[in-house]
Tab-separated table of C-alpha atoms in Angstrom:
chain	number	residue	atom	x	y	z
A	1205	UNK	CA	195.070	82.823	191.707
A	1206	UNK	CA	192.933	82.185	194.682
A	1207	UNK	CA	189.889	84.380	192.738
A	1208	UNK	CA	190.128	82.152	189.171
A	1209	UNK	CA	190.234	79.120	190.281
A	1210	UNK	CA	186.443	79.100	191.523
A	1211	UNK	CA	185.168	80.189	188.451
A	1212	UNK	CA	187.376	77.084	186.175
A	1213	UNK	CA	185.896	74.806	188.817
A	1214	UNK	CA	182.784	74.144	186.453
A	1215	UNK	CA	185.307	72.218	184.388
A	1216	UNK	CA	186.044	69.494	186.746
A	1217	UNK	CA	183.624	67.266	185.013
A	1218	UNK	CA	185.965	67.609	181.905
A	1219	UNK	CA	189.612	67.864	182.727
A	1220	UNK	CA	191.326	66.363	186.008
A	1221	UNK	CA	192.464	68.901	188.606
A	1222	UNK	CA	196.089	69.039	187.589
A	1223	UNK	CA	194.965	70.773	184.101
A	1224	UNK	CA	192.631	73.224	185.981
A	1225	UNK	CA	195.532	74.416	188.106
A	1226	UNK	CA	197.758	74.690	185.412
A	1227	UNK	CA	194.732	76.965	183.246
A	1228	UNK	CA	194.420	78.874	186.385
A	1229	UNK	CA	197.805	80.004	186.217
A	1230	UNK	CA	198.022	80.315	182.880
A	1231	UNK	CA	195.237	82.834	182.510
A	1232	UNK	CA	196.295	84.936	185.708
A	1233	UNK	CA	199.960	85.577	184.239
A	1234	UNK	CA	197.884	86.381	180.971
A	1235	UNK	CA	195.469	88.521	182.729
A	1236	UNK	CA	198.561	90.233	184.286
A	1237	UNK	CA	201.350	90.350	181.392
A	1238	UNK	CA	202.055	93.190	178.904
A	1239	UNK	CA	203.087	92.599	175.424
A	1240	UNK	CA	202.541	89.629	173.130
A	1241	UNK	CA	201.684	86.649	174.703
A	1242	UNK	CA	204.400	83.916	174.165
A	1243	UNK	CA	205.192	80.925	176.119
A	1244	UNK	CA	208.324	82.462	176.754
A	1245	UNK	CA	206.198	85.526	178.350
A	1246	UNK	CA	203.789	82.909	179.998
A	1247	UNK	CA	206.865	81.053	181.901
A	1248	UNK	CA	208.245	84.581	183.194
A	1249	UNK	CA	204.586	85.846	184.673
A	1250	UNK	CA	203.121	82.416	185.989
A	1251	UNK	CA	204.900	83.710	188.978
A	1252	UNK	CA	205.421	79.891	190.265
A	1253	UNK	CA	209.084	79.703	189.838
A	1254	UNK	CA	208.971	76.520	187.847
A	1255	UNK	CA	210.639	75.421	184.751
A	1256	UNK	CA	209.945	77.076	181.255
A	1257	UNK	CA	209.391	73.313	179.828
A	1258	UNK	CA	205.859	73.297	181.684
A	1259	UNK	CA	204.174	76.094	179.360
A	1260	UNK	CA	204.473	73.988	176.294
A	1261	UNK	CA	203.885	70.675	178.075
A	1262	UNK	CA	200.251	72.179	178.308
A	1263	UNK	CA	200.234	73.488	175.217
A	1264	UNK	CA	200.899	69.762	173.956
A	1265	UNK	CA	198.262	68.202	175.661
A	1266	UNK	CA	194.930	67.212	173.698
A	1267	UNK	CA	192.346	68.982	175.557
A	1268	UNK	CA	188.270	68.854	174.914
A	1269	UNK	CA	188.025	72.738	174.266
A	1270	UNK	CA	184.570	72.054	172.505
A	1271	UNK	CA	183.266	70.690	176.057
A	1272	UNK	CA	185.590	72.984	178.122
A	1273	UNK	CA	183.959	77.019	176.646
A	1274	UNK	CA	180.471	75.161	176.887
A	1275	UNK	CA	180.722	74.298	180.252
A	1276	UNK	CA	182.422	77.655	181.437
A	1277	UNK	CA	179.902	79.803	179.252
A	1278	UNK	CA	176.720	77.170	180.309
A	1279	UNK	CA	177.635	77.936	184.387
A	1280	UNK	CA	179.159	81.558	184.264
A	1281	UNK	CA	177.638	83.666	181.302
A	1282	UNK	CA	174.023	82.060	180.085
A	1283	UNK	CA	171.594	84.103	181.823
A	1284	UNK	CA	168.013	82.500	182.803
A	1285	UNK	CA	165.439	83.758	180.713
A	1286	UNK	CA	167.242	85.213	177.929
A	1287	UNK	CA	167.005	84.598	174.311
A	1288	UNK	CA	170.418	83.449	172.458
A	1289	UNK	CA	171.649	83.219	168.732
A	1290	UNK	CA	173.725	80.368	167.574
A	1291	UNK	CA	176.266	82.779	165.327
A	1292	UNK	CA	179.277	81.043	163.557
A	1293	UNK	CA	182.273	83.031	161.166
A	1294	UNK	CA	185.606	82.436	160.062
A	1295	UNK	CA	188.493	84.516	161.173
A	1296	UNK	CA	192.080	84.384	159.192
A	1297	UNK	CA	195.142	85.115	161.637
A	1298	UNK	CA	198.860	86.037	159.688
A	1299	UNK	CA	201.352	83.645	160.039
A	1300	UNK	CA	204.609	83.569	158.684
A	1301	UNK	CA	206.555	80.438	157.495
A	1302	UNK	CA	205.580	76.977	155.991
A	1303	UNK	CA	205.640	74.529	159.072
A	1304	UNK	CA	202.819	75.577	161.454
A	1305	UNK	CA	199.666	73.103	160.883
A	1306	UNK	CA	197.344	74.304	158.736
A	1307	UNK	CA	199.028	77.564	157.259
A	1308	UNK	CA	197.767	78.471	153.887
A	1309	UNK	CA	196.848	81.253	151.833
A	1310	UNK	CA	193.460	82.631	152.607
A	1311	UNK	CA	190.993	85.123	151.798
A	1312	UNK	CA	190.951	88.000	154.808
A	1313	UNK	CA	188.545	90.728	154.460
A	1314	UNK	CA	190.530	93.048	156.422
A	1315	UNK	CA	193.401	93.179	153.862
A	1316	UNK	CA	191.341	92.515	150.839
A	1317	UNK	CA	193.297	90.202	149.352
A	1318	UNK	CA	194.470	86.385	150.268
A	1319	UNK	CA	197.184	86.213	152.745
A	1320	UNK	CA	199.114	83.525	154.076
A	1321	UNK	CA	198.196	82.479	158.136
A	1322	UNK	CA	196.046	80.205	159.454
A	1323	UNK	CA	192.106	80.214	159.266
A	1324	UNK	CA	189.381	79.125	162.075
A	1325	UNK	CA	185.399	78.503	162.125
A	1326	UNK	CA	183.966	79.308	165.686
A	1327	UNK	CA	180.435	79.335	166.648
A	1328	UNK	CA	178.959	81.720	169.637
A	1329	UNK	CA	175.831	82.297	171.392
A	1330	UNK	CA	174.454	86.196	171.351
A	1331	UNK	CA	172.803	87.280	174.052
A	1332	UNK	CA	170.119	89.343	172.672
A	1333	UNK	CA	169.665	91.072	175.686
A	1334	UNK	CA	173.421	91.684	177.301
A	1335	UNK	CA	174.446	91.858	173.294
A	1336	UNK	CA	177.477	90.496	173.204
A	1337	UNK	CA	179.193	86.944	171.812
A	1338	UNK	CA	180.251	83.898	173.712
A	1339	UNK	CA	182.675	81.856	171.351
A	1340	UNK	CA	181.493	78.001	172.619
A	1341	UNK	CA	183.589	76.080	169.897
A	1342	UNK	CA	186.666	76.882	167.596
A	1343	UNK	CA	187.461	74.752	164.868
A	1344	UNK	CA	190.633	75.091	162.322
A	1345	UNK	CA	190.187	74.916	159.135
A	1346	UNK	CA	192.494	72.948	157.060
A	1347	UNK	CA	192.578	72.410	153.327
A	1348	UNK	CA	193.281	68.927	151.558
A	1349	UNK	CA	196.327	69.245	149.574
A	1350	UNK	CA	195.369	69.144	145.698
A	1351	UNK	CA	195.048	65.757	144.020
A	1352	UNK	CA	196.966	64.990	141.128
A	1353	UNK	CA	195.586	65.151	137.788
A	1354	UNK	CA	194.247	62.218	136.006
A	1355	UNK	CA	194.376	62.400	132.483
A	1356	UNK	CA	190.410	63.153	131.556
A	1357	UNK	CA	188.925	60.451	128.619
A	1358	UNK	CA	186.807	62.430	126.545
A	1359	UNK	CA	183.257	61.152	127.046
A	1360	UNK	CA	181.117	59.549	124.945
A	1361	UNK	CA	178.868	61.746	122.659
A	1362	UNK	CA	174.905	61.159	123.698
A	1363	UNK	CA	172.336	61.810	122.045
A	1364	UNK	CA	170.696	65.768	122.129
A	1365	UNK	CA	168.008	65.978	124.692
A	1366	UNK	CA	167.275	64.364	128.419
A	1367	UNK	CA	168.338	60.849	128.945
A	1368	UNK	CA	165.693	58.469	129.034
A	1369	UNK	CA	165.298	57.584	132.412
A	1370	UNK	CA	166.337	60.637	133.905
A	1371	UNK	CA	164.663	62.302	137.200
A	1372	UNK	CA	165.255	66.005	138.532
A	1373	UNK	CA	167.475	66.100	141.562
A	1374	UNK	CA	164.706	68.166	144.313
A	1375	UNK	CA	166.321	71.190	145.465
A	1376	UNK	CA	165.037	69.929	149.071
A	1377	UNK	CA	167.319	66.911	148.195
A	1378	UNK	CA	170.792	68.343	147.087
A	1379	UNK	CA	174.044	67.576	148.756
A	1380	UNK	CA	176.238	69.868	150.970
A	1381	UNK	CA	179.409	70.751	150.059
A	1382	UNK	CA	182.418	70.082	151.379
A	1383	UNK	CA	182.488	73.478	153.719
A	1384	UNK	CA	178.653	73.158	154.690
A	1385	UNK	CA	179.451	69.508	155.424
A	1386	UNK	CA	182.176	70.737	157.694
A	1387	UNK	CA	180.019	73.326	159.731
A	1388	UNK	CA	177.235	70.829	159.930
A	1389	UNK	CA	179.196	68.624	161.964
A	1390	UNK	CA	180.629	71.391	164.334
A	1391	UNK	CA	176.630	72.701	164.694
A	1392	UNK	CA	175.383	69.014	165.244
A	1393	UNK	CA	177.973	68.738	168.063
A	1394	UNK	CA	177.362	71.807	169.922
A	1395	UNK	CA	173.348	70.911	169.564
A	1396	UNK	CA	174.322	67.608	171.308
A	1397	UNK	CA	175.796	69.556	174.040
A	1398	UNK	CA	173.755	72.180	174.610
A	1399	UNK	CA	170.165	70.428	173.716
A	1400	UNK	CA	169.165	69.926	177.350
A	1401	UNK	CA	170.579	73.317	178.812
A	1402	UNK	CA	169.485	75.772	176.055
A	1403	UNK	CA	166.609	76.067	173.112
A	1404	UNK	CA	167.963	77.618	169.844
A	1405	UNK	CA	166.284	77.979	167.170
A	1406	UNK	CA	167.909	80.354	164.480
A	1407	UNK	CA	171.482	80.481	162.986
A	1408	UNK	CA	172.674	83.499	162.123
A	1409	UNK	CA	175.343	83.546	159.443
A	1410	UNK	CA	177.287	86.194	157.291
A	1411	UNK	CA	176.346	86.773	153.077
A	1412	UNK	CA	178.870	84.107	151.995
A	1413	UNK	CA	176.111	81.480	153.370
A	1414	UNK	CA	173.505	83.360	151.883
A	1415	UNK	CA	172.583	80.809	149.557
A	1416	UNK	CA	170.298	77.331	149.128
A	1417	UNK	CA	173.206	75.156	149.883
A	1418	UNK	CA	173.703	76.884	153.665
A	1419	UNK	CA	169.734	76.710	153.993
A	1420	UNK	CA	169.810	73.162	153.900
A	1421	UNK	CA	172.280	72.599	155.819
A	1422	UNK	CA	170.422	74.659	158.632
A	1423	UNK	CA	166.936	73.224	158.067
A	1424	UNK	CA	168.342	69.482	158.224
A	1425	UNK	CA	170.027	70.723	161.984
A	1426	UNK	CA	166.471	71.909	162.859
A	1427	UNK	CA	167.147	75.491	162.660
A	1428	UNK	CA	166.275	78.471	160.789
A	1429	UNK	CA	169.044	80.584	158.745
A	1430	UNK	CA	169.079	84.467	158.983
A	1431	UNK	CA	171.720	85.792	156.570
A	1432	UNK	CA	172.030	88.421	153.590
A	1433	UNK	CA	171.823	87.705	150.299
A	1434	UNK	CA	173.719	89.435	147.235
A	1435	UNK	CA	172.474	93.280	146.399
A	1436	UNK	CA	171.897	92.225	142.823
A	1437	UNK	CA	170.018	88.789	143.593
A	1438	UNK	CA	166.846	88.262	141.583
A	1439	UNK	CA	163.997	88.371	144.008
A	1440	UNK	CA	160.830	87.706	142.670
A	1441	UNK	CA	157.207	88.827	144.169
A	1442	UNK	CA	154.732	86.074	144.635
A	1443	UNK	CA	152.797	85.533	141.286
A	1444	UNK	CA	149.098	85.700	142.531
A	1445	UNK	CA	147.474	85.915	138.977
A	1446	UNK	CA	144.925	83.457	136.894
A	1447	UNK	CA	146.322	79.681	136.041
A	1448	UNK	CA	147.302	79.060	132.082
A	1449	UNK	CA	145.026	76.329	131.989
A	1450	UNK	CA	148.235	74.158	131.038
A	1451	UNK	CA	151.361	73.300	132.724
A	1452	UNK	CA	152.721	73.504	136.112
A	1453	UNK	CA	151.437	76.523	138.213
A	1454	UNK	CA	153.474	79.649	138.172
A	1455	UNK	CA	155.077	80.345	141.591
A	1456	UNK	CA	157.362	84.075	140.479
A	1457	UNK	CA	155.663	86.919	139.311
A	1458	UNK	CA	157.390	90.519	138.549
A	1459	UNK	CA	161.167	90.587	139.601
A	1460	UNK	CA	161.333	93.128	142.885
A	1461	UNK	CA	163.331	96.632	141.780
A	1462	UNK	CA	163.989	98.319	145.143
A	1463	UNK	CA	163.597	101.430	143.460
A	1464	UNK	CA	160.505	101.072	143.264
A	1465	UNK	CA	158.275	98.169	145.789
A	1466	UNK	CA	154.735	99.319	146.417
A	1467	UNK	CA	153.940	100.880	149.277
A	1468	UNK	CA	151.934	98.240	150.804
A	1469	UNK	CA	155.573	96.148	151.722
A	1470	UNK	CA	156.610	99.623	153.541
A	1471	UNK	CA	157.665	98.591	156.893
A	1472	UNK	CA	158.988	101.780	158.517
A	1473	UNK	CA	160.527	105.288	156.837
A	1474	UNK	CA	162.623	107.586	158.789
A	1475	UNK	CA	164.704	110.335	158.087
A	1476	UNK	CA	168.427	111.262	159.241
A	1477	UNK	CA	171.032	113.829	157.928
A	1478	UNK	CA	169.229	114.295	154.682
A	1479	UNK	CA	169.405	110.606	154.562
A	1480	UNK	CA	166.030	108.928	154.361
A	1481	UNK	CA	166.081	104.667	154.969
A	1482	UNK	CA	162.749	102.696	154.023
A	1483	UNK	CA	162.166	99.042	155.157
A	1484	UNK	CA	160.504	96.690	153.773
A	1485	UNK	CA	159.084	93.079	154.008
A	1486	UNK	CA	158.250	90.396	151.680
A	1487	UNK	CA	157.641	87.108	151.122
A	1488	UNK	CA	159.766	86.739	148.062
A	1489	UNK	CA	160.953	83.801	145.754
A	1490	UNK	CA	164.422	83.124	144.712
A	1491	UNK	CA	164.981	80.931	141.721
A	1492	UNK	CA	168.051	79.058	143.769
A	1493	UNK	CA	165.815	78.496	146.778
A	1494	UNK	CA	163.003	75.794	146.858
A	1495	UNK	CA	161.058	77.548	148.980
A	1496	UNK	CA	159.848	81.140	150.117
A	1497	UNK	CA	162.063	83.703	151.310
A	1498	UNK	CA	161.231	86.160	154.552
A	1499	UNK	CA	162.716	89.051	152.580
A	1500	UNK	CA	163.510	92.965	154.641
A	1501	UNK	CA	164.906	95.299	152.293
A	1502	UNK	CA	166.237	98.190	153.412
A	1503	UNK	CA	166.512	101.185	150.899
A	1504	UNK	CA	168.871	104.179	151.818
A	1505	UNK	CA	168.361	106.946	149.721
A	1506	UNK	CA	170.084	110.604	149.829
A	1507	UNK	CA	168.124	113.360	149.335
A	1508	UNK	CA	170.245	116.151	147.809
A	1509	UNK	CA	172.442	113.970	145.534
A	1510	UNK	CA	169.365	111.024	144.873
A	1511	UNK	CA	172.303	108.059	145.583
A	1512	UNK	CA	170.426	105.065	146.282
A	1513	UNK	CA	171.459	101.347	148.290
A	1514	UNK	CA	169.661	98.665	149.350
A	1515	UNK	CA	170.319	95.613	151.571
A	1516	UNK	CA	168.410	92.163	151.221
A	1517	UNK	CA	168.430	90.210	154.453
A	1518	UNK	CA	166.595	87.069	154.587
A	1519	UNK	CA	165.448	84.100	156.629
A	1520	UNK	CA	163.634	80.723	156.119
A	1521	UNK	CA	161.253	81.333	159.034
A	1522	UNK	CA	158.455	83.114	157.324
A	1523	UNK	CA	157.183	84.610	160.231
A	1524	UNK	CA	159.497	86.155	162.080
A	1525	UNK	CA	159.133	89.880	162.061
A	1526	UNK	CA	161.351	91.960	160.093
A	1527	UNK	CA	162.644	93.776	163.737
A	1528	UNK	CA	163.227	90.450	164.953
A	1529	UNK	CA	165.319	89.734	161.821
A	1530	UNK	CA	166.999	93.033	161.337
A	1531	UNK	CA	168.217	92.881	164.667
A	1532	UNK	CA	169.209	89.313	165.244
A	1533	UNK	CA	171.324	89.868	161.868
A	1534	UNK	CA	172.904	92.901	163.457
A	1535	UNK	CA	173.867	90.845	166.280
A	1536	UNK	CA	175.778	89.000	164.290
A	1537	UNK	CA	178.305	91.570	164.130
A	1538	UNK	CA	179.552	90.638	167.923
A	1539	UNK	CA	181.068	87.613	166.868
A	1540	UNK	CA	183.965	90.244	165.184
A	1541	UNK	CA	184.830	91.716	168.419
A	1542	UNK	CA	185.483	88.029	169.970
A	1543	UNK	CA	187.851	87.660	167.256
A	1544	UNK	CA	189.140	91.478	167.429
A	1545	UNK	CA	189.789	90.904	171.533
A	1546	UNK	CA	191.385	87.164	170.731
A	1547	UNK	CA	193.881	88.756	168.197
A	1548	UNK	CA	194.818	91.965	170.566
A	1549	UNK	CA	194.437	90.707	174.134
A	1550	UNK	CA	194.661	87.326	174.390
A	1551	UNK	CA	197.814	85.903	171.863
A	1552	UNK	CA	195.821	84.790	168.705
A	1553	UNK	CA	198.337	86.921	166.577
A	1554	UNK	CA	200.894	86.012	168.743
A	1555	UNK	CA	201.644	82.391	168.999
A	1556	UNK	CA	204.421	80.682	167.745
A	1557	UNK	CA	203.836	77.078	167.965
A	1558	UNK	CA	203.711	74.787	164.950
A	1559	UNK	CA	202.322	71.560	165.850
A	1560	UNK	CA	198.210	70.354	165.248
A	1561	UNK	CA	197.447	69.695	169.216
A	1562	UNK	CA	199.560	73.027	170.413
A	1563	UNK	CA	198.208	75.231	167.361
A	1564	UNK	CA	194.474	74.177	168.936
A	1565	UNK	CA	195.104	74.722	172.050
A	1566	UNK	CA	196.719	77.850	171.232
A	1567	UNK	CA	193.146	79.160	169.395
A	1568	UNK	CA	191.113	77.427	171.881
A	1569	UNK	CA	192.409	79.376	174.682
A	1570	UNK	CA	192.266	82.235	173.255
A	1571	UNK	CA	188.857	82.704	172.908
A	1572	UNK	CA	188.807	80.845	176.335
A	1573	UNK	CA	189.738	84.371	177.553
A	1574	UNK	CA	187.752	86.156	175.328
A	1575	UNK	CA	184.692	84.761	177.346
């Protein structure tokens, strides 16, 4: 006890003393327990000989966890110097019955196949040079229950054509949805926080945000988005021939085949168990984007059987280089093992409680002990 409570002292500024204690020995009998982590399990190895009612009295207490991981990761883990990605996922954690907060049926890619549990957003900072995640805010997702159906009046019939009137929508312009809306506010938030401690500059984010949609939503925070896109997305080289004379100016030329991109985009070639990988870069278009794409294609291609895949990765800073990009999206992968360590460590499969406060304190710490 006497070694954790130095290091939860950085909270102080957040939570009064009382709560720090009561973390303290919360995480030392979770440091020390075996088996799932309960508050039954918690009460037994706190070790203070108190009452089993003052495990869930914490876990019923609102708590700024947002504020609480930054501080802790901001005065024990951020190293001077280094460079850091701001990396966000959702993770989907099993739960059985119809009264926790939240619960719903959702996709997991682990089982293939939507399953009912609970599902969380959390955002961490990679250190590019220790390589690993710190989870800095966890957020549940919860789904609006459906809205009735109003009976639909058929609309009028208009005329054939474009309204008079009528002005295209920019693509620059477009709304967020409803998810990107969501994640906006939890990035805007943790920029708030961290703005004077820490300079970020890309988001890092998994294929189902590879689209125009998540690109706004990154560009309007100030950052830059590195995901994937699609393996069959139509890319498009820069058109670079003569004007019509008429019309607006052509911006796509000939569609990209990975098959076959000259060799002037040719990045790097290597060769590994018969297995040879080429890399490219290229400024490319996308007709869903409004703007350029900082395209890396890597092409894996074997050489006895001639089975060929390719991988588009992308980002809206156009000059980052494609090392830089291939490896900051390969960082992204450490986020997995924060939620991997949560689930089999630290009770994120394991907790039992049903309410919206105790269920996010339950996540929250967590990944508290993850970092």
């Amino acid at each position: 006890m006497e070694s954790i409570l130095p290091l939860l002292q950085c909270l102080s500024g957040e939570v009064k003393t009382t709560t720090i204690r009561q973390l303290g020995r919360i995480a030392l009998a979770m440091l020390a327990m075996t088996g799932r982590v309960t508050m039954l399990g918690l009460a037994r190895w706190t070790g203070t000989g108190g009452s089993y009612r003052s495990i869930p009295r914490f876990f019923h207490t609102t708590l700024p966890w947002a504020a609480l991981l930054w501080a802790f990761v901001r005065t024990q883990l951020v190293a001077p110097g280094d460079r850091y990605l701001r990396v966000g996922d959702a993770c989907v954690v099993t739960k059985a019955g119809t009264e926790t907060h939240g619960v719903d049926r959702f996709f997991s890619s682990i089982f293939g196949k939507p399953v009912p549990g609970v599902s969380l957003f959390a955002l961490a900072l990679v250190s590019c040079r220790e390589r690993q995640a710190f989870p800095v805010q966890i957020e549940q997702i919860v789904r609006e229950p459906a809205a009735v159906p109003t009976p639909q009046v058929p609309p009028a019939k208009r005329k054939p054509g474009r309204p008079k009137g009528s002005s295209t929508q920019a693509k620059a312009d477009a709304p967020l949805n409803a998810e990107h809306t969501r994640i906006s506010a939890m990035i805007a938030g943790l920029l708030a926080r961290i703005g004077p401690h820490l300079k970020l500059t890309y988001l890092v984010l998994d294929g189902h945000f590879g689209n125009q949609n998540a690109m706004l939503m990154a560009r309007r925070l100030g950052l830059h988005l590195i995901s994937k896109l699609r393996s069959d997305s139509a890319l498009y080289y820069p058109y670079d021939g003569p004007y019509a004379g008429r019309g607006p100016r052509r911006i796509s030329g000939a569609r990209i085949d990975p098959r076959a991109i000259p060799e002037r985009y040719l990045k790097q070639s290597t060769v590994e168990d018969h297995v040879e990988t080429c890399i490219y870069q290229i400024e490319a278009r996308h007709e869903t984007f409004d703007q350029p794409l900082n395209v890396v294609v890597i092409v894996k291609q074997h050489q006895t059987t001639g089975k060929q895949a390719h991988v588009y990765l992308f980002s809206s800073d156009r000059a980052l280089a494609w090392e830089e990009l291939r490896d900051d999206y390969h960082l992204r992968f450490q986020i997995e093992f924060t939620f991997r360590d949560a689930k089999q460590f630290w009770g994120l499969e394991d907790f039992m409680v049903i309410t919206e406060a105790a269920v996010t304190n339950a996540m929250n710490l967590a990944f508290f002990m993850v970092n």
